[in-house]
DNA sequence: CACCAGGAATGTA
DNA sequence: TACATTCATGGT
């Protein structure tokens, strides 16, 4: 079922090539900046960071908070997000990816202030290519509307995907991106989904 | 004018 | 455990 839906989305929209970024640090930074924020505004903030050479966690760690705040303002919530960027920068300053399995890694990320379930999984999947399925509000709404799975609990929904799909990082990356693409294209403006490529149940 | 965006922390019951 | 509030900018 889920795999057929994936194929339909892929055929309809094509590959999304998520996550759009040049470096691993940029993915991590973007994952925090995009919390409840449009990607368009995140791009402005990342542009500012790049322009000043601070789209880099080591550099973010060693610069005044106020300086980061000024650069990321277009992404909103700049006071808290500047702290979160500092926190995640400190975390990765002494972390060895190679000696940490995915479950441990996930728990460690969740202990960082500012990193919740979705942000942690986005970092794991897109920055480190760990096989975890990212869930967001679009995904939960999508499953409910299509009457595929009725739950708002993050890890329940995540298990639903991961137990019904092959354990494939590239599949997970594209599938989440396609659900976001679908939501942005149709479901927001048009709840009836008359043009939606996925049939309503 | 209201509403939302690729959430998370905090507080309340 | 389940909700409510707060955080902030920019587009529609």
mmCIF file of C-alpha atoms (C1' of nucleotides) in Angstrom:
data_model
loop_
_atom_site.group_PDB
_atom_site.id
_atom_site.type_symbol
_atom_site.label_atom_id
_atom_site.label_comp_id
_atom_site.label_asym_id
_atom_site.label_seq_id
_atom_site.Cartn_x
_atom_site.Cartn_y
_atom_site.Cartn_z
ATOM 1 C CA UNK A 1 0.000 0.000 0.000
ATOM 2 C CA UNK A 2 2.541 2.586 1.094
ATOM 3 C CA UNK A 3 4.933 1.565 -1.628
ATOM 4 C CA UNK A 4 2.252 1.952 -4.294
ATOM 5 C CA UNK A 5 1.453 5.430 -3.029
ATOM 6 C CA UNK A 6 5.133 6.263 -3.151
ATOM 7 C CA UNK A 7 5.341 5.156 -6.756
ATOM 8 C CA UNK A 8 2.343 7.294 -7.674
ATOM 9 C CA UNK A 9 3.817 10.360 -5.994
ATOM 10 C CA UNK A 10 7.177 9.785 -7.608
ATOM 11 C CA UNK A 11 5.655 9.368 -11.040
ATOM 12 C CA UNK A 12 3.489 12.440 -10.617
ATOM 13 C CA UNK A 13 5.987 14.877 -9.103
ATOM 14 C CA UNK A 14 9.339 13.319 -9.958
ATOM 15 C CA UNK A 15 12.305 13.112 -7.622
ATOM 16 C CA UNK A 16 12.653 15.963 -5.119
ATOM 17 C CA UNK A 17 16.351 15.448 -4.321
ATOM 18 C CA UNK A 18 16.054 16.351 -0.653
ATOM 19 C CA UNK A 19 17.757 17.774 1.367
ATOM 20 C CA UNK A 20 18.644 20.892 -0.690
ATOM 21 C CA UNK A 21 22.043 21.894 0.726
ATOM 22 C CA UNK A 22 25.727 21.981 -0.150
ATOM 23 C CA UNK A 23 27.126 20.620 3.094
ATOM 24 C CA UNK A 24 26.198 18.483 6.075
ATOM 25 C CA UNK A 25 26.346 21.529 8.354
ATOM 26 C CA UNK A 26 23.935 23.344 6.100
ATOM 27 C CA UNK A 27 21.435 20.495 6.475
ATOM 28 C CA UNK A 28 21.693 20.556 10.248
ATOM 29 C CA UNK A 29 21.383 24.332 10.393
ATOM 30 C CA UNK A 30 18.451 24.278 7.983
ATOM 31 C CA UNK A 31 16.704 21.592 10.015
ATOM 32 C CA UNK A 32 16.637 23.928 13.006
ATOM 33 C CA UNK A 33 15.839 27.088 11.094
ATOM 34 C CA UNK A 34 12.864 25.504 9.343
ATOM 35 C CA UNK A 35 11.031 24.678 12.569
ATOM 36 C CA UNK A 36 7.526 26.031 12.002
ATOM 37 C CA UNK A 37 8.933 28.307 9.324
ATOM 38 C CA UNK A 38 8.535 28.477 5.567
ATOM 39 C CA UNK A 39 11.505 27.245 3.584
ATOM 40 C CA UNK A 40 11.569 30.501 1.689
ATOM 41 C CA UNK A 41 12.426 32.367 4.880
ATOM 42 C CA UNK A 42 14.992 29.754 5.820
ATOM 43 C CA UNK A 43 16.744 30.307 2.508
ATOM 44 C CA UNK A 44 17.141 33.978 3.310
ATOM 45 C CA UNK A 45 18.714 33.179 6.662
ATOM 46 C CA UNK A 46 21.052 30.581 5.143
ATOM 47 C CA UNK A 47 22.020 33.043 2.448
ATOM 48 C CA UNK A 48 23.000 35.546 5.153
ATOM 49 C CA UNK A 49 25.017 32.905 6.988
ATOM 50 C CA UNK A 50 26.827 31.835 3.832
ATOM 51 C CA UNK A 51 27.543 35.398 2.810
ATOM 52 C CA UNK A 52 29.359 35.958 6.113
ATOM 53 C CA UNK A 53 30.988 32.529 6.109
ATOM 54 C CA UNK A 54 28.996 31.265 9.086
ATOM 55 C CA UNK A 55 27.035 28.409 7.574
ATOM 56 C CA UNK A 56 29.356 26.239 9.610
ATOM 57 C CA UNK A 57 28.794 24.748 13.059
ATOM 58 C CA UNK A 58 32.368 25.218 14.334
ATOM 59 C CA UNK A 59 32.229 28.893 13.486
ATOM 60 C CA UNK A 60 28.763 29.327 14.936
ATOM 61 C CA UNK A 61 30.061 27.848 18.176
ATOM 62 C CA UNK A 62 32.763 30.508 18.523
ATOM 63 C CA UNK A 63 30.888 33.688 17.706
ATOM 64 C CA UNK A 64 28.628 35.951 19.802
ATOM 65 C CA UNK A 65 24.989 34.960 20.010
ATOM 66 C CA UNK A 66 23.843 38.397 18.890
ATOM 67 C CA UNK A 67 25.764 38.057 15.663
ATOM 68 C CA UNK A 68 23.990 34.816 14.765
ATOM 69 C CA UNK A 69 20.655 36.324 15.711
ATOM 70 C CA UNK A 70 21.093 39.160 13.290
ATOM 71 C CA UNK A 71 21.893 36.828 10.401
ATOM 72 C CA UNK A 72 19.037 34.367 10.952
ATOM 73 C CA UNK A 73 16.294 36.895 11.660
ATOM 74 C CA UNK A 74 14.357 36.237 8.434
ATOM 75 C CA UNK A 75 13.736 32.671 9.615
ATOM 76 C CA UNK A 76 11.856 33.898 12.688
ATOM 77 C CA UNK A 77 12.131 32.762 16.323
ATOM 78 C CA UNK A 78 15.650 34.068 16.057
ATOM 79 C CA UNK A 79 16.339 34.324 19.786
ATOM 80 C CA UNK A 80 15.629 30.678 20.492
ATOM 81 C CA UNK A 81 17.004 29.363 17.222
ATOM 82 C CA UNK A 82 20.315 31.121 17.809
ATOM 83 C CA UNK A 83 20.596 29.259 21.118
ATOM 84 C CA UNK A 84 19.609 25.995 19.451
ATOM 85 C CA UNK A 85 22.298 26.443 16.802
ATOM 86 C CA UNK A 86 24.863 26.990 19.531
ATOM 87 C CA UNK A 87 23.659 23.862 21.324
ATOM 88 C CA UNK A 88 23.834 21.605 18.288
ATOM 89 C CA UNK A 89 27.216 23.084 17.360
ATOM 90 C CA UNK A 90 28.559 22.178 20.794
ATOM 91 C CA UNK A 91 27.111 18.699 20.460
ATOM 92 C CA UNK A 92 28.786 17.934 17.141
ATOM 93 C CA UNK A 93 32.093 19.465 18.222
ATOM 94 C CA UNK A 94 32.895 16.273 20.124
ATOM 95 C CA UNK A 95 30.859 13.532 18.521
ATOM 96 C CA UNK A 96 31.987 10.513 16.564
ATOM 97 C CA UNK A 97 29.455 9.352 14.045
ATOM 98 C CA UNK A 98 31.278 6.099 13.370
ATOM 99 C CA UNK A 99 31.079 4.694 16.885
ATOM 100 C CA UNK A 100 27.406 5.483 17.463
ATOM 101 C CA UNK A 101 24.498 3.376 16.248
ATOM 102 C CA UNK A 102 21.347 5.057 15.025
ATOM 103 C CA UNK A 103 19.276 4.488 18.146
ATOM 104 C CA UNK A 104 21.959 5.933 20.430
ATOM 105 C CA UNK A 105 22.529 8.799 18.020
ATOM 106 C CA UNK A 106 18.827 9.607 18.040
ATOM 107 C CA UNK A 107 18.624 9.654 21.825
ATOM 108 C CA UNK A 108 21.662 11.911 22.037
ATOM 109 C CA UNK A 109 20.145 14.363 19.569
ATOM 110 C CA UNK A 110 16.883 14.417 21.502
ATOM 111 C CA UNK A 111 18.819 15.465 24.602
ATOM 112 C CA UNK A 112 19.990 18.618 22.838
ATOM 113 C CA UNK A 113 17.786 21.623 23.637
ATOM 114 C CA UNK A 114 15.864 22.633 20.566
ATOM 115 C CA UNK A 115 15.989 19.223 18.916
ATOM 116 C CA UNK A 116 12.641 17.446 18.940
ATOM 117 C CA UNK A 117 11.516 14.277 17.197
ATOM 118 C CA UNK A 118 11.147 15.657 13.689
ATOM 119 C CA UNK A 119 14.333 17.701 13.733
ATOM 120 C CA UNK A 120 16.326 14.796 15.151
ATOM 121 C CA UNK A 121 15.071 12.427 12.479
ATOM 122 C CA UNK A 122 15.633 14.974 9.719
ATOM 123 C CA UNK A 123 19.255 15.316 10.803
ATOM 124 C CA UNK A 124 19.687 11.542 11.062
ATOM 125 C CA UNK A 125 18.160 10.838 7.659
ATOM 126 C CA UNK A 126 19.324 13.746 5.542
ATOM 127 C CA UNK A 127 22.647 14.712 7.105
ATOM 128 C CA UNK A 128 23.832 11.251 8.142
ATOM 129 C CA UNK A 129 21.872 8.922 5.862
ATOM 130 C CA UNK A 130 20.555 6.875 8.789
ATOM 131 C CA UNK A 131 17.399 4.879 7.973
ATOM 132 C CA UNK A 132 14.682 6.693 9.916
ATOM 133 C CA UNK A 133 11.396 7.908 8.449
ATOM 134 C CA UNK A 134 10.654 11.567 9.136
ATOM 135 C CA UNK A 135 7.126 12.406 10.274
ATOM 136 C CA UNK A 136 5.568 15.848 10.227
ATOM 137 C CA UNK A 137 2.147 17.450 10.449
ATOM 138 C CA UNK A 138 1.632 16.970 6.697
ATOM 139 C CA UNK A 139 2.286 13.256 6.977
ATOM 140 C CA UNK A 140 -0.135 12.767 9.849
ATOM 141 C CA UNK A 141 -2.829 14.750 8.061
ATOM 142 C CA UNK A 142 -2.160 12.856 4.850
ATOM 143 C CA UNK A 143 -2.640 9.460 6.495
ATOM 144 C CA UNK A 144 -5.825 10.585 8.191
ATOM 145 C CA UNK A 145 -7.362 12.072 5.054
ATOM 146 C CA UNK A 146 -6.598 9.003 3.033
ATOM 147 C CA UNK A 147 -7.818 6.816 5.889
ATOM 148 C CA UNK A 148 -4.612 4.847 5.917
ATOM 149 C CA UNK A 149 -3.669 5.275 9.573
ATOM 150 C CA UNK A 150 -5.335 7.282 12.306
ATOM 151 C CA UNK A 151 -2.870 8.478 14.904
ATOM 152 C CA UNK A 152 -1.198 11.732 15.882
ATOM 153 C CA UNK A 153 1.559 10.091 17.877
ATOM 154 C CA UNK A 154 4.874 10.624 16.149
ATOM 155 C CA UNK A 155 6.482 7.290 16.860
ATOM 156 C CA UNK A 156 3.339 5.319 16.095
ATOM 157 C CA UNK A 157 3.109 6.923 12.677
ATOM 158 C CA UNK A 158 6.820 6.434 12.142
ATOM 159 C CA UNK A 159 6.520 2.719 12.937
ATOM 160 C CA UNK A 160 3.638 2.437 10.501
ATOM 161 C CA UNK A 161 5.872 3.637 7.685
ATOM 162 C CA UNK A 162 8.972 1.729 8.684
ATOM 163 C CA UNK A 163 7.157 -1.569 9.210
ATOM 164 C CA UNK A 164 5.495 -1.325 5.815
ATOM 165 C CA UNK A 165 8.425 -0.187 3.707
ATOM 166 C CA UNK A 166 11.816 -1.654 2.828
ATOM 167 C CA UNK A 167 14.622 -0.232 4.959
ATOM 168 C CA UNK A 168 15.950 2.073 2.263
ATOM 169 C CA UNK A 169 17.487 5.456 3.054
ATOM 170 C CA UNK A 170 16.948 6.862 -0.412
ATOM 171 C CA UNK A 171 13.317 5.771 -0.345
ATOM 172 C CA UNK A 172 12.808 7.425 3.037
ATOM 173 C CA UNK A 173 14.401 10.643 1.843
ATOM 174 C CA UNK A 174 12.263 10.930 -1.252
ATOM 175 C CA UNK A 175 9.040 9.738 0.317
ATOM 176 C CA UNK A 176 9.028 12.402 3.005
ATOM 177 C CA UNK A 177 9.953 15.055 0.468
ATOM 178 C CA UNK A 178 7.129 13.937 -1.825
ATOM 179 C CA UNK A 179 4.558 14.139 0.955
ATOM 180 C CA UNK A 180 5.656 17.709 1.650
ATOM 181 C CA UNK A 181 5.506 18.480 -2.060
ATOM 182 C CA UNK A 182 1.999 17.067 -2.282
ATOM 183 C CA UNK A 183 0.808 19.074 0.718
ATOM 184 C CA UNK A 184 2.272 22.311 -0.564
ATOM 185 C CA UNK A 185 0.911 21.777 -4.055
ATOM 186 C CA UNK A 186 -2.649 20.691 -3.368
ATOM 187 C CA UNK A 187 -3.885 19.858 0.080
ATOM 188 C CA UNK A 188 -3.375 23.269 1.650
ATOM 189 C CA UNK A 189 -5.504 25.206 -0.824
ATOM 190 C CA UNK A 190 -7.731 22.390 -1.947
ATOM 191 C CA UNK A 191 -8.878 20.051 0.831
ATOM 192 C CA UNK A 192 -11.145 18.197 -1.565
ATOM 193 C CA UNK A 193 -8.104 17.046 -3.479
ATOM 194 C CA UNK A 194 -9.902 16.998 -6.816
ATOM 195 C CA UNK A 195 -6.554 17.194 -8.565
ATOM 196 C CA UNK A 196 -4.676 15.244 -5.964
ATOM 197 C CA UNK A 197 -2.754 12.346 -7.543
ATOM 198 C CA UNK A 198 -3.566 10.144 -4.569
ATOM 199 C CA UNK A 199 -7.202 9.089 -4.501
ATOM 200 C CA UNK A 200 -9.197 9.771 -1.368
ATOM 201 C CA UNK A 201 -10.601 6.682 0.318
ATOM 202 C "C1'" DC B 1 -7.381 41.725 8.448
ATOM 203 C "C1'" DA B 2 -6.436 36.617 9.610
ATOM 204 C "C1'" DC B 3 -3.799 32.594 8.768
ATOM 205 C "C1'" DC B 4 0.113 29.677 7.995
ATOM 206 C "C1'" DA B 5 5.068 27.912 7.490
ATOM 207 C "C1'" DG B 6 9.449 21.444 6.277
ATOM 208 C "C1'" DG B 7 8.395 22.538 15.614
ATOM 209 C "C1'" DA B 8 9.884 22.567 20.283
ATOM 210 C "C1'" DA B 9 9.843 24.041 25.103
ATOM 211 C "C1'" DT B 10 7.180 25.047 28.847
ATOM 212 C "C1'" DG B 11 3.184 25.046 31.769
ATOM 213 C "C1'" DT B 12 -1.303 23.253 33.226
ATOM 214 C "C1'" DA B 13 -4.710 19.737 34.594
ATOM 215 C "C1'" DT C 1 -0.986 11.697 28.891
ATOM 216 C "C1'" DA C 2 -3.339 15.514 26.403
ATOM 217 C "C1'" DC C 3 -3.854 20.241 25.336
ATOM 218 C "C1'" DA C 4 -2.709 25.369 25.488
ATOM 219 C "C1'" DT C 5 0.637 29.109 25.032
ATOM 220 C "C1'" DT C 6 4.819 31.272 23.413
ATOM 221 C "C1'" DC C 7 8.263 32.244 20.099
ATOM 222 C "C1'" DA C 8 8.900 36.018 15.101
ATOM 223 C "C1'" DT C 9 9.468 36.724 10.291
ATOM 224 C "C1'" DG C 10 7.358 37.051 5.739
ATOM 225 C "C1'" DG C 11 4.054 35.440 2.203
ATOM 226 C "C1'" DT C 12 -0.816 34.968 0.767
#
